[in-house]
PDB file of C-alpha atoms and ligand atoms in Angstrom:
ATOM      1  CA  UNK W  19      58.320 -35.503 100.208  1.00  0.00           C
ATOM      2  CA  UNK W  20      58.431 -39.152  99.965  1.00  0.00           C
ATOM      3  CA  UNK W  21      61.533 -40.914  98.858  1.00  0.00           C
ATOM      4  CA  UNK W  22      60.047 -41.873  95.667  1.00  0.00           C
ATOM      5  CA  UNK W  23      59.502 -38.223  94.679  1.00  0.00           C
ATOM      6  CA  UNK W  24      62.834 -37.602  95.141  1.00  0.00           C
ATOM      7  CA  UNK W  25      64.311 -39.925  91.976  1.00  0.00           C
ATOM      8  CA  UNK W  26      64.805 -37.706  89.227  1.00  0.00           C
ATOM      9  CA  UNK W  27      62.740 -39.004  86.153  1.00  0.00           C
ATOM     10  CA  UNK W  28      64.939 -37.754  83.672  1.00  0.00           C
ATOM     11  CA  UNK W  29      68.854 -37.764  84.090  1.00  0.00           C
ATOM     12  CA  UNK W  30      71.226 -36.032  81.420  1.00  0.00           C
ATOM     13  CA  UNK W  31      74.710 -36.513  81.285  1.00  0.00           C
ATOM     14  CA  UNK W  32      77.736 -34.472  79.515  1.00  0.00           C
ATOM     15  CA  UNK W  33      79.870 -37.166  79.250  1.00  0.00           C
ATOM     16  CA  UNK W  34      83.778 -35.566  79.252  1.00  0.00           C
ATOM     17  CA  UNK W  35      86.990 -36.144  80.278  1.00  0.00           C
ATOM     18  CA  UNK W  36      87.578 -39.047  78.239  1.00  0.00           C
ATOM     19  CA  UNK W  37      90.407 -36.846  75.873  1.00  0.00           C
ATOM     20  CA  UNK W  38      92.178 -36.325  79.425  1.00  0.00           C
ATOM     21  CA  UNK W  39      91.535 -39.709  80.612  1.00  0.00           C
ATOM     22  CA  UNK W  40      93.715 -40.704  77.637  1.00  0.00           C
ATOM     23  CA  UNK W  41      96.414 -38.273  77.792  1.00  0.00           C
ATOM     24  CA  UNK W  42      97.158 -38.759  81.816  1.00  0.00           C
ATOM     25  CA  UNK W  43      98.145 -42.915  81.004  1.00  0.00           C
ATOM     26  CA  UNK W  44     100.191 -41.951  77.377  1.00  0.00           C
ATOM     27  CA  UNK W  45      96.887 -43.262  75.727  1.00  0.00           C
ATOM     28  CA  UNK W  46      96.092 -41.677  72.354  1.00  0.00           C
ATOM     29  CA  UNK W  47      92.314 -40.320  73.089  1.00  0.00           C
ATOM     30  CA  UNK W  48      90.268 -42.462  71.019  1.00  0.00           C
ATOM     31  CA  UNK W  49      91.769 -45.204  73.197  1.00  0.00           C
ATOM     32  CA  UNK W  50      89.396 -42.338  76.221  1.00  0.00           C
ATOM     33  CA  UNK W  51      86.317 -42.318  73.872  1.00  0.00           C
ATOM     34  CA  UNK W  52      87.103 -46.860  74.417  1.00  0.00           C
ATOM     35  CA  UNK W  53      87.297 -46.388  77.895  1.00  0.00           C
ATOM     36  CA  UNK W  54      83.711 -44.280  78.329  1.00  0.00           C
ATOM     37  CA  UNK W  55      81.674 -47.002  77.108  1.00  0.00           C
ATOM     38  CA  UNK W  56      81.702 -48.992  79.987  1.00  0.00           C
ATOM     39  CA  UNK W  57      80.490 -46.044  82.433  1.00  0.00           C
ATOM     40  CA  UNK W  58      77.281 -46.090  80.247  1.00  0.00           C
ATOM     41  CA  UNK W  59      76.602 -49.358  80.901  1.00  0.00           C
ATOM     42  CA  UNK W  60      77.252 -48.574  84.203  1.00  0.00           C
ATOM     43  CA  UNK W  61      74.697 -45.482  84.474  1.00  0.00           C
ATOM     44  CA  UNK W  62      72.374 -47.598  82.430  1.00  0.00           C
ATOM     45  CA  UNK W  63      72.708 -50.230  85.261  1.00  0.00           C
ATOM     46  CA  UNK W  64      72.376 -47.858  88.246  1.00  0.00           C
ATOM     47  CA  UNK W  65      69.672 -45.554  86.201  1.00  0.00           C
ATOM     48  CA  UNK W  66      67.221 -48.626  86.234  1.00  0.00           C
ATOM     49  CA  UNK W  67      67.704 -49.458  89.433  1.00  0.00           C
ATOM     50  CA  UNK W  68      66.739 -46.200  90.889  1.00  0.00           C
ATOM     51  CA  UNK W  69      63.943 -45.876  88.330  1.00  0.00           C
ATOM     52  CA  UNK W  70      64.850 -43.507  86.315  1.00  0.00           C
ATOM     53  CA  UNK W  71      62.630 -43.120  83.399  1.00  0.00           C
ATOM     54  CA  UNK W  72      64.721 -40.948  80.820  1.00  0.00           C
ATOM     55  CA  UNK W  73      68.668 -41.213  80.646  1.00  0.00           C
ATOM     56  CA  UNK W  74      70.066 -38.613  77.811  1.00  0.00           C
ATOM     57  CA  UNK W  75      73.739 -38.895  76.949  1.00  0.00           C
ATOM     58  CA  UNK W  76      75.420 -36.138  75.068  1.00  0.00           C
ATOM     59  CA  UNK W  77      77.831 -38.138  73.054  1.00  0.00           C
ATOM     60  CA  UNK W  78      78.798 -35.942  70.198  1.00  0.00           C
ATOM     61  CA  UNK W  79      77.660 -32.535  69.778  1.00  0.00           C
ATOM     62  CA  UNK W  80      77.366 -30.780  66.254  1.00  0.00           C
ATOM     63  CA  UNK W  81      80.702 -29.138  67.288  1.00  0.00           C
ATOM     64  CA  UNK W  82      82.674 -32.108  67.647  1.00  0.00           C
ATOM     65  CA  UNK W  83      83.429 -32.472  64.091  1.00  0.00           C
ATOM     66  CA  UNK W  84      85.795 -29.724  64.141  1.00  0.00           C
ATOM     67  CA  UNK W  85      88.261 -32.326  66.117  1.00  0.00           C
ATOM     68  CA  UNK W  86      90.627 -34.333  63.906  1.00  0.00           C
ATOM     69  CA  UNK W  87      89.175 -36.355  61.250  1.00  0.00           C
ATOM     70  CA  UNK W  88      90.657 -39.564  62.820  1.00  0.00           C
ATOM     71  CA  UNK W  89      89.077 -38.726  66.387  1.00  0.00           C
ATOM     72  CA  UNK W  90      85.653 -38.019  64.672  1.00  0.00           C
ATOM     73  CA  UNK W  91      86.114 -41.344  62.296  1.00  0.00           C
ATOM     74  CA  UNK W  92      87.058 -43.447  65.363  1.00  0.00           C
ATOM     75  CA  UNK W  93      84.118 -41.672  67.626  1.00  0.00           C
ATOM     76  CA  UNK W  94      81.487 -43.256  64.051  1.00  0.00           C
ATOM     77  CA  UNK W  95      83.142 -46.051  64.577  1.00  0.00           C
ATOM     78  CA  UNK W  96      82.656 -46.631  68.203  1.00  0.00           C
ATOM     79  CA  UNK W  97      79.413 -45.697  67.986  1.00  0.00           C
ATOM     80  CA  UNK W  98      78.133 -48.502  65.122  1.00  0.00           C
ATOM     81  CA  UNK W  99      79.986 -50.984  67.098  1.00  0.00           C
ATOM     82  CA  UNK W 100      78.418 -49.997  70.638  1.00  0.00           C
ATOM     83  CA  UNK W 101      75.375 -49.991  69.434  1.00  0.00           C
ATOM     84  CA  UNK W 102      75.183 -53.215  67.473  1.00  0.00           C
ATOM     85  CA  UNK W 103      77.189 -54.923  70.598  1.00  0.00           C
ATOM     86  CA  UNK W 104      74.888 -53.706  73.311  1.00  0.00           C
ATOM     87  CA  UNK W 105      71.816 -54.067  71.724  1.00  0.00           C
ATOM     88  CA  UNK W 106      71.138 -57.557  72.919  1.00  0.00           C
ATOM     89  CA  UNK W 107      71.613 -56.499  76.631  1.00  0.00           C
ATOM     90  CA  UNK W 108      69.356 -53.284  75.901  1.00  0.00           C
ATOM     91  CA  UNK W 109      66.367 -55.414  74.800  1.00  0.00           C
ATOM     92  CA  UNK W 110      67.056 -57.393  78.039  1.00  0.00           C
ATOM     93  CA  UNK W 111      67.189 -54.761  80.369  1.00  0.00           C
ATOM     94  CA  UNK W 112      64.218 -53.241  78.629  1.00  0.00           C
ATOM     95  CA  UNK W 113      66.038 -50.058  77.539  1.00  0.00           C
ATOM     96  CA  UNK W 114      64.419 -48.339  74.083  1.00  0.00           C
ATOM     97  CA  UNK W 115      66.990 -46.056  72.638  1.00  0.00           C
ATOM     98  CA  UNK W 116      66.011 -43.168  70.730  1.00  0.00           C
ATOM     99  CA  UNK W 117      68.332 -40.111  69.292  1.00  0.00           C
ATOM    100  CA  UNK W 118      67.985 -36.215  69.252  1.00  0.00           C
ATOM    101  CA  UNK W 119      69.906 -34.320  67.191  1.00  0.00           C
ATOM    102  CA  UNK W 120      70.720 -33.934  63.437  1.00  0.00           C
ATOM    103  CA  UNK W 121      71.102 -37.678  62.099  1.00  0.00           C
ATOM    104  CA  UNK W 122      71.400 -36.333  58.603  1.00  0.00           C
ATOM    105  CA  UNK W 123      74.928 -35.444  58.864  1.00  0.00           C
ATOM    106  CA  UNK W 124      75.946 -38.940  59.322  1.00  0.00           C
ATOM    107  CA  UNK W 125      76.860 -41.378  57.207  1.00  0.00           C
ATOM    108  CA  UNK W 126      74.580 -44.027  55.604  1.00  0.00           C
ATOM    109  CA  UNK W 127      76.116 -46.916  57.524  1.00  0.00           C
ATOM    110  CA  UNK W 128      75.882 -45.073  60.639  1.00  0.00           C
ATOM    111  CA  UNK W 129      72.081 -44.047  60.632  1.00  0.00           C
ATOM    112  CA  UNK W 130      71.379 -47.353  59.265  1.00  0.00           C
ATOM    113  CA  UNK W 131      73.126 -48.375  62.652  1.00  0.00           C
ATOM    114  CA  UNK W 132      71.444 -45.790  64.540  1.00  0.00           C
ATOM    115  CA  UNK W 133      68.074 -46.702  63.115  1.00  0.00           C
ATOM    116  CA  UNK W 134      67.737 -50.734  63.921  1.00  0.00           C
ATOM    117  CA  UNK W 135      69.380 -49.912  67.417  1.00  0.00           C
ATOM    118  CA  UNK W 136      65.863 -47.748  67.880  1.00  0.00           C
ATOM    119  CA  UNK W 137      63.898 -50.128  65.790  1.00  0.00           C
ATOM    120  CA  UNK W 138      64.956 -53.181  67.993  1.00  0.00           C
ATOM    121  CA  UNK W 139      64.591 -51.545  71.239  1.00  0.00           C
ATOM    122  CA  UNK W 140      61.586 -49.886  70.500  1.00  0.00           C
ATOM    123  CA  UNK W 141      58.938 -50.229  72.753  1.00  0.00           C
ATOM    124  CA  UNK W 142      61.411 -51.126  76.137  1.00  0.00           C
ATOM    125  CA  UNK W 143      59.678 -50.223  78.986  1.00  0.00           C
ATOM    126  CA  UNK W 144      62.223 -49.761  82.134  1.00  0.00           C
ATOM    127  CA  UNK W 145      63.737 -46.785  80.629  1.00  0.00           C
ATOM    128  CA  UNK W 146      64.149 -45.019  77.726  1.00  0.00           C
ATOM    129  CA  UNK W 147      67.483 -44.062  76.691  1.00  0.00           C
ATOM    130  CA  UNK W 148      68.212 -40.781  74.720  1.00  0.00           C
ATOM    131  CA  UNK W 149      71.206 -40.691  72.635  1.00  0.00           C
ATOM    132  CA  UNK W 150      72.106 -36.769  71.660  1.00  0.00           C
ATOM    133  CA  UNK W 151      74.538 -37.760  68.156  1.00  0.00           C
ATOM    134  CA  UNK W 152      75.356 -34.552  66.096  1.00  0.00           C
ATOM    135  CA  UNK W 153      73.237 -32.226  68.886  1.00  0.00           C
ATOM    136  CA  UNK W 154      73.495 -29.179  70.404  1.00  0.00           C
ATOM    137  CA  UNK W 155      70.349 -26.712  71.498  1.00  0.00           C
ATOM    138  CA  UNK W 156      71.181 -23.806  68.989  1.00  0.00           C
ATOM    139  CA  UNK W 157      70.710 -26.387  65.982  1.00  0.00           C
ATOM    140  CA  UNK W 158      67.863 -27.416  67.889  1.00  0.00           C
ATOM    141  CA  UNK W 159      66.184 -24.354  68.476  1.00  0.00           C
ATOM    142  CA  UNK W 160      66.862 -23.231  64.808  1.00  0.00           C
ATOM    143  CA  UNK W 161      65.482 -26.489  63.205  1.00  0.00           C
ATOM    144  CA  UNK W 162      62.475 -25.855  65.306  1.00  0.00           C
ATOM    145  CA  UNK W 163      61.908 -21.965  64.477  1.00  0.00           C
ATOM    146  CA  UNK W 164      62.242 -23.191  60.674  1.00  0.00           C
ATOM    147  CA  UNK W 165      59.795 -26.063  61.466  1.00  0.00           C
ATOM    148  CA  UNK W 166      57.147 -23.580  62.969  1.00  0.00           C
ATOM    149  CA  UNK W 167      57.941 -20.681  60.044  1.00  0.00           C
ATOM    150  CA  UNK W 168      57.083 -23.366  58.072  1.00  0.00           C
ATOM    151  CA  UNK W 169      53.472 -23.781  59.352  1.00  0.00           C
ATOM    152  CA  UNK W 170      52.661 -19.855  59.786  1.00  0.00           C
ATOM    153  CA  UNK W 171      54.077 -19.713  55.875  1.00  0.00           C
ATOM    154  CA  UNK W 172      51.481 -22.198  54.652  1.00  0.00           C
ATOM    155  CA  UNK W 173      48.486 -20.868  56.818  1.00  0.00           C
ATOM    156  CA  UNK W 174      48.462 -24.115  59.078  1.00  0.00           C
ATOM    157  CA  UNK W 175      49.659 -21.776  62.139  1.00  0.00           C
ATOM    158  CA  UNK W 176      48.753 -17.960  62.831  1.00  0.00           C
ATOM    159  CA  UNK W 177      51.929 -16.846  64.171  1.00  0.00           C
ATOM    160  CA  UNK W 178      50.344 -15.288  66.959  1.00  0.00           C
ATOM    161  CA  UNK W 179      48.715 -18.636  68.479  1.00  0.00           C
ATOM    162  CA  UNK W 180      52.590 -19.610  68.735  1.00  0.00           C
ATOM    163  CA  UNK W 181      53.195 -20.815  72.294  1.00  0.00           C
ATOM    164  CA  UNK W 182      55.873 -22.410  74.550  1.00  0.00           C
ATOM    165  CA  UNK W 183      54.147 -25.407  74.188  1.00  0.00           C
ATOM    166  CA  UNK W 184      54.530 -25.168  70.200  1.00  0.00           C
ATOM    167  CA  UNK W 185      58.175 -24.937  70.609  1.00  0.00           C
ATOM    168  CA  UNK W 186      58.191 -27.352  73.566  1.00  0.00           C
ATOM    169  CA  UNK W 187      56.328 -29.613  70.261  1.00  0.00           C
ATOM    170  CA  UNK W 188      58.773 -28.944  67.728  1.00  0.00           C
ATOM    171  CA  UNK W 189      61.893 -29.393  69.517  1.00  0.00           C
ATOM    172  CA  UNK W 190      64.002 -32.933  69.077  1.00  0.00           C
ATOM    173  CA  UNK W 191      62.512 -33.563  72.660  1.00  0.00           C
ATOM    174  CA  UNK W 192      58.837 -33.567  72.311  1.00  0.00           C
ATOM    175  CA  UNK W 193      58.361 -36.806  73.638  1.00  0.00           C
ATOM    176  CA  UNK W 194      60.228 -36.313  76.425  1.00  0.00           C
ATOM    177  CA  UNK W 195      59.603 -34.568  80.131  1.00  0.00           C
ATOM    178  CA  UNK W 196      62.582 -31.859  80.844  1.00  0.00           C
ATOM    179  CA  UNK W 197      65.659 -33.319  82.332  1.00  0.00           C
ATOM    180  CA  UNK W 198      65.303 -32.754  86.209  1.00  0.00           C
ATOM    181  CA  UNK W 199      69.309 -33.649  86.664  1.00  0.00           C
ATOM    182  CA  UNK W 200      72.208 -32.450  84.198  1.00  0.00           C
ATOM    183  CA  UNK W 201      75.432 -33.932  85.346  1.00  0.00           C
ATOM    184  CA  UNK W 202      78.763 -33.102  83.926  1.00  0.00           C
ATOM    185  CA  UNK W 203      81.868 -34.799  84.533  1.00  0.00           C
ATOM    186  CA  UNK W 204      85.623 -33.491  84.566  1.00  0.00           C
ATOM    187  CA  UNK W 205      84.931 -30.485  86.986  1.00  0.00           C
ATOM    188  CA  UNK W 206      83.949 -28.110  83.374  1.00  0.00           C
ATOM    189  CA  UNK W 207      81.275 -26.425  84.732  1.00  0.00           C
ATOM    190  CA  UNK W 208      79.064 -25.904  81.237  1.00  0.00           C
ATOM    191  CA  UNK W 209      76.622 -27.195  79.472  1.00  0.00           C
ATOM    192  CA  UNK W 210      78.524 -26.513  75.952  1.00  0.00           C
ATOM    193  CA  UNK W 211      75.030 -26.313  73.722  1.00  0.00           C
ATOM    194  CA  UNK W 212      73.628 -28.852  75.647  1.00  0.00           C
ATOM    195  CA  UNK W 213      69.242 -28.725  76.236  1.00  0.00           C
ATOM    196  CA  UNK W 214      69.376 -25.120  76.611  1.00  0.00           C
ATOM    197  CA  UNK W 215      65.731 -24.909  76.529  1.00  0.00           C
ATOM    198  CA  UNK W 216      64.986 -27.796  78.478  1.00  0.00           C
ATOM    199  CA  UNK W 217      67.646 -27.282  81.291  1.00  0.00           C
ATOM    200  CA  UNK W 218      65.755 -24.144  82.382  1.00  0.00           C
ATOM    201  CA  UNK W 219      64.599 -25.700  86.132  1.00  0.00           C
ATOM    202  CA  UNK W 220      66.866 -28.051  85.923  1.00  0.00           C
ATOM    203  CA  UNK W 221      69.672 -28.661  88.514  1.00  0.00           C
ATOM    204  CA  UNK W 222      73.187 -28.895  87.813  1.00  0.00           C
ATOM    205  CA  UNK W 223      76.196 -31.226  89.222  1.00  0.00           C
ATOM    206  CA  UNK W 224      79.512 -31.195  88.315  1.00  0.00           C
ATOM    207  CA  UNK W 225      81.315 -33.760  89.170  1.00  0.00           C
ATOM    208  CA  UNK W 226      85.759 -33.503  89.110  1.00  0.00           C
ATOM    209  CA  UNK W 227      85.441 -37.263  87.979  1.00  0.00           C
ATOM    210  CA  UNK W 228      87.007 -38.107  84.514  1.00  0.00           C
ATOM    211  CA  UNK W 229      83.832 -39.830  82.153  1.00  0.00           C
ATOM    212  CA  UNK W 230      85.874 -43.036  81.768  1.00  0.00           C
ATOM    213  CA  UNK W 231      86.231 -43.277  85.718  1.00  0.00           C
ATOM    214  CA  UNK W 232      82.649 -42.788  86.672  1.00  0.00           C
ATOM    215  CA  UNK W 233      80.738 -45.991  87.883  1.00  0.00           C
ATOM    216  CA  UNK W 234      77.586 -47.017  89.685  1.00  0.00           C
ATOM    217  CA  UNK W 235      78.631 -45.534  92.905  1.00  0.00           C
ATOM    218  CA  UNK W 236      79.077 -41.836  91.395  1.00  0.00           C
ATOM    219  CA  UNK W 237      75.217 -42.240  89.512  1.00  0.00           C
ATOM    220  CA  UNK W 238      74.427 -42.995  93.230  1.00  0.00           C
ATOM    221  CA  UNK W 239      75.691 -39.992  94.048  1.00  0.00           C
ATOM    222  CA  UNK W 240      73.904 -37.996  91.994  1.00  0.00           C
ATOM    223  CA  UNK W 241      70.714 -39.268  92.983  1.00  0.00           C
ATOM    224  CA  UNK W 242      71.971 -38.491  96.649  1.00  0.00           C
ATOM    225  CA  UNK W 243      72.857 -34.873  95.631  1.00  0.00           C
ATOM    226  CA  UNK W 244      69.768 -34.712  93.609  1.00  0.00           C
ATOM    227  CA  UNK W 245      67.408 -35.485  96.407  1.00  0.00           C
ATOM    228  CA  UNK W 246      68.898 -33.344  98.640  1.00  0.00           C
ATOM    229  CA  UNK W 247      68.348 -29.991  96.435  1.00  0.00           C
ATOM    230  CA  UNK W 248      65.312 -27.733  96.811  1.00  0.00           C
ATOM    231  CA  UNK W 249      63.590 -27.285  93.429  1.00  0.00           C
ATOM    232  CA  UNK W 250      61.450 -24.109  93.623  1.00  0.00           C
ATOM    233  CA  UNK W 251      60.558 -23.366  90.050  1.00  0.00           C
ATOM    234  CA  UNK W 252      59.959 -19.471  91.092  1.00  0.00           C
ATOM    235  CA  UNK W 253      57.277 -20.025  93.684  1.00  0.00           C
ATOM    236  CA  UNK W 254      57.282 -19.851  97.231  1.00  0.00           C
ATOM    237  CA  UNK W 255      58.094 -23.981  99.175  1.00  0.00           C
ATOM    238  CA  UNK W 256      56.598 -24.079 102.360  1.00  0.00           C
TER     239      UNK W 256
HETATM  240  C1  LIG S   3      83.911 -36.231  75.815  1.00  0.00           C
HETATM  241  O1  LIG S   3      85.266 -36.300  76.110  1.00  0.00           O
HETATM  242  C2  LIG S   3      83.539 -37.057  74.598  1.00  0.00           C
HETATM  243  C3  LIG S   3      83.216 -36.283  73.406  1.00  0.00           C
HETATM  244  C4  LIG S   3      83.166 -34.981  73.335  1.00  0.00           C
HETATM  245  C5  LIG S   3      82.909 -37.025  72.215  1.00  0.00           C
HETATM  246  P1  LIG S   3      86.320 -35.313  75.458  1.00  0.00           P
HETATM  247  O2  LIG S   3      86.847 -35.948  74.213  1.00  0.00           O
HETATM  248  O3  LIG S   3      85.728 -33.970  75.281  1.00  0.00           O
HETATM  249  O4  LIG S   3      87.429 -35.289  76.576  1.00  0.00           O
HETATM  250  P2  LIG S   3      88.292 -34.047  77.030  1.00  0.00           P
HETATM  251  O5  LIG S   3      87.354 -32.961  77.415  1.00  0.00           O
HETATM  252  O6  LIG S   3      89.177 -33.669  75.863  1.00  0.00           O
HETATM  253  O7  LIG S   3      89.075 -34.567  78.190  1.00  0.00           O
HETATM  254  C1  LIG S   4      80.574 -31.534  75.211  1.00  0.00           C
HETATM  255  O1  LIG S   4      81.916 -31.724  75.501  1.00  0.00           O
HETATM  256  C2  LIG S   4      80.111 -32.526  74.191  1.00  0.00           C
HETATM  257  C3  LIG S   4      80.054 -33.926  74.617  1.00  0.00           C
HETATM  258  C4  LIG S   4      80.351 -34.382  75.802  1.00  0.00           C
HETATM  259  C5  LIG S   4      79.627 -34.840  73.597  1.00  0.00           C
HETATM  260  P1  LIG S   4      83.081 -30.922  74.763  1.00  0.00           P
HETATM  261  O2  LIG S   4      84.346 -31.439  75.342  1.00  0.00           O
HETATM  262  O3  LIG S   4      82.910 -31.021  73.290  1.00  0.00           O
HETATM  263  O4  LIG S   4      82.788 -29.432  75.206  1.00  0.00           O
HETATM  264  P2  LIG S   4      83.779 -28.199  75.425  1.00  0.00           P
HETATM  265  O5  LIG S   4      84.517 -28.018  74.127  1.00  0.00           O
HETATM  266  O6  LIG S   4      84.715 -28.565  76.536  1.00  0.00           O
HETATM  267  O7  LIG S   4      82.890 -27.071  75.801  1.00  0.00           O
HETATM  268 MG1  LIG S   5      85.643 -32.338  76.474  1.00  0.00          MG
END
């Protein structure tokens, strides 16, 4: 296989540790959330220069508003302000940012953020950078069936022409190929409701590093570990 082959085209990232970051310097943990913005520049930095296509970032998953109200308000807050800071540098490096998840949830101020950080980056073509806000599979999945229910109910669909490729359609990521890489940082080794669906031949690293510690160098590592896995997908390598 040639080197080439070997860069994963689509890298996904559980961002954690940043609560623990926090707590181990005295920090309260929004002061964490502060601290993990800069390793996404970083993996945005490193991600291009391997040439990666896809980078998806689990940032806040539909279960995350159960945390304090002031952790989730300073997590909306971070996120308007990251994204109307980094914007600039996006367009430059040729990122497009697009979201999957539930946007609806949010407030108006932060879609309205949400939606001119995809409207200016749109059409970026180095990489494409997938921002999972208010996600998780099972809300997914269930948007999807309803989606699909909805067709078979008004005759558009016979529910027996329904294939993987019609849920592969309806899902939040039918634009996008299947993440060949999930990493996860902090040592938890889960994917907490993260691309159930699409993880299925997807391989797994979980790194002990804390999200706010990661840099360039451990992105380079996970291309290195990447590369160095056999991906079978059921069938006989020779
Ligand atoms: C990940 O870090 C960021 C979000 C879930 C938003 P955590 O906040 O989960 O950090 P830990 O797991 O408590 O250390
Ligand atoms: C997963 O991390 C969600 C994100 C990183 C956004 P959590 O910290 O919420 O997951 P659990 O609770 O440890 O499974
Ligand atoms: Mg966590």
């Amino acid at each position: 296989m040639s080197d080439q082959k070997r860069i994963p085209q689509h890298v996904a990232i559980i961002m954690d540790g940043n609560g623990r970051w926090a707590e181990r310097r005295g920090k309260e943990r929004y002061e964490g959330h502060i601290a993990g913005i800069e390793p996404v520049r970083s993996s945005l930095r490193a991600a291009v220069r391997h040439g990666v296509k896809y980078l998806t970032l689990y940032a806040f998953s539909t279960e995350n508003w159960g945390r304090p109200a002031a952790e989730v308000d300073a997590l909306m807050e971070l996120f308007c302000q990251s994204v109307v800071n980094e914007t600039p540098e996006l367009i430059r490096q040729g990122v497009e940012v697009r979201m999957i998840g539930d946007r609806s949830r949010f407030s108006e101020k932060v879609q309205q953020h949400l939606a001119r950080a995809e409207e200016q980056t749109a059409g970026g073509k180095a990489l494409t950078l997938i921002l999972a806000l208010n996600y998780s599979s099972r809300d997914e999945i269930t948007r999807a069936v309803k989606r699909i229910a909805g067709h078979v109910a008004d005759g558009t669909l016979a529910a027996g022409q329904i294939s993987e490729r019609t849920i592969c359609e309806s899902l939040d990521t039918a634009a996008y190929p299947d993440p060949d890489l999930i990493v996860r940082t902090s040592g938890e080794q889960r994917l907490s409701n993260f691309l159930l669906w699409q993880a299925s031949y997807a391989e797994l690293w979980f790194p002990e590093v804390l999200w706010p510690d990661f840099t360039e160098k451990d992105f380079d590592r996970a291309i290195e570990e990447y590369a160095r896995r056999d991906r079978r997908f059921g069938v006989l390598n020779k």
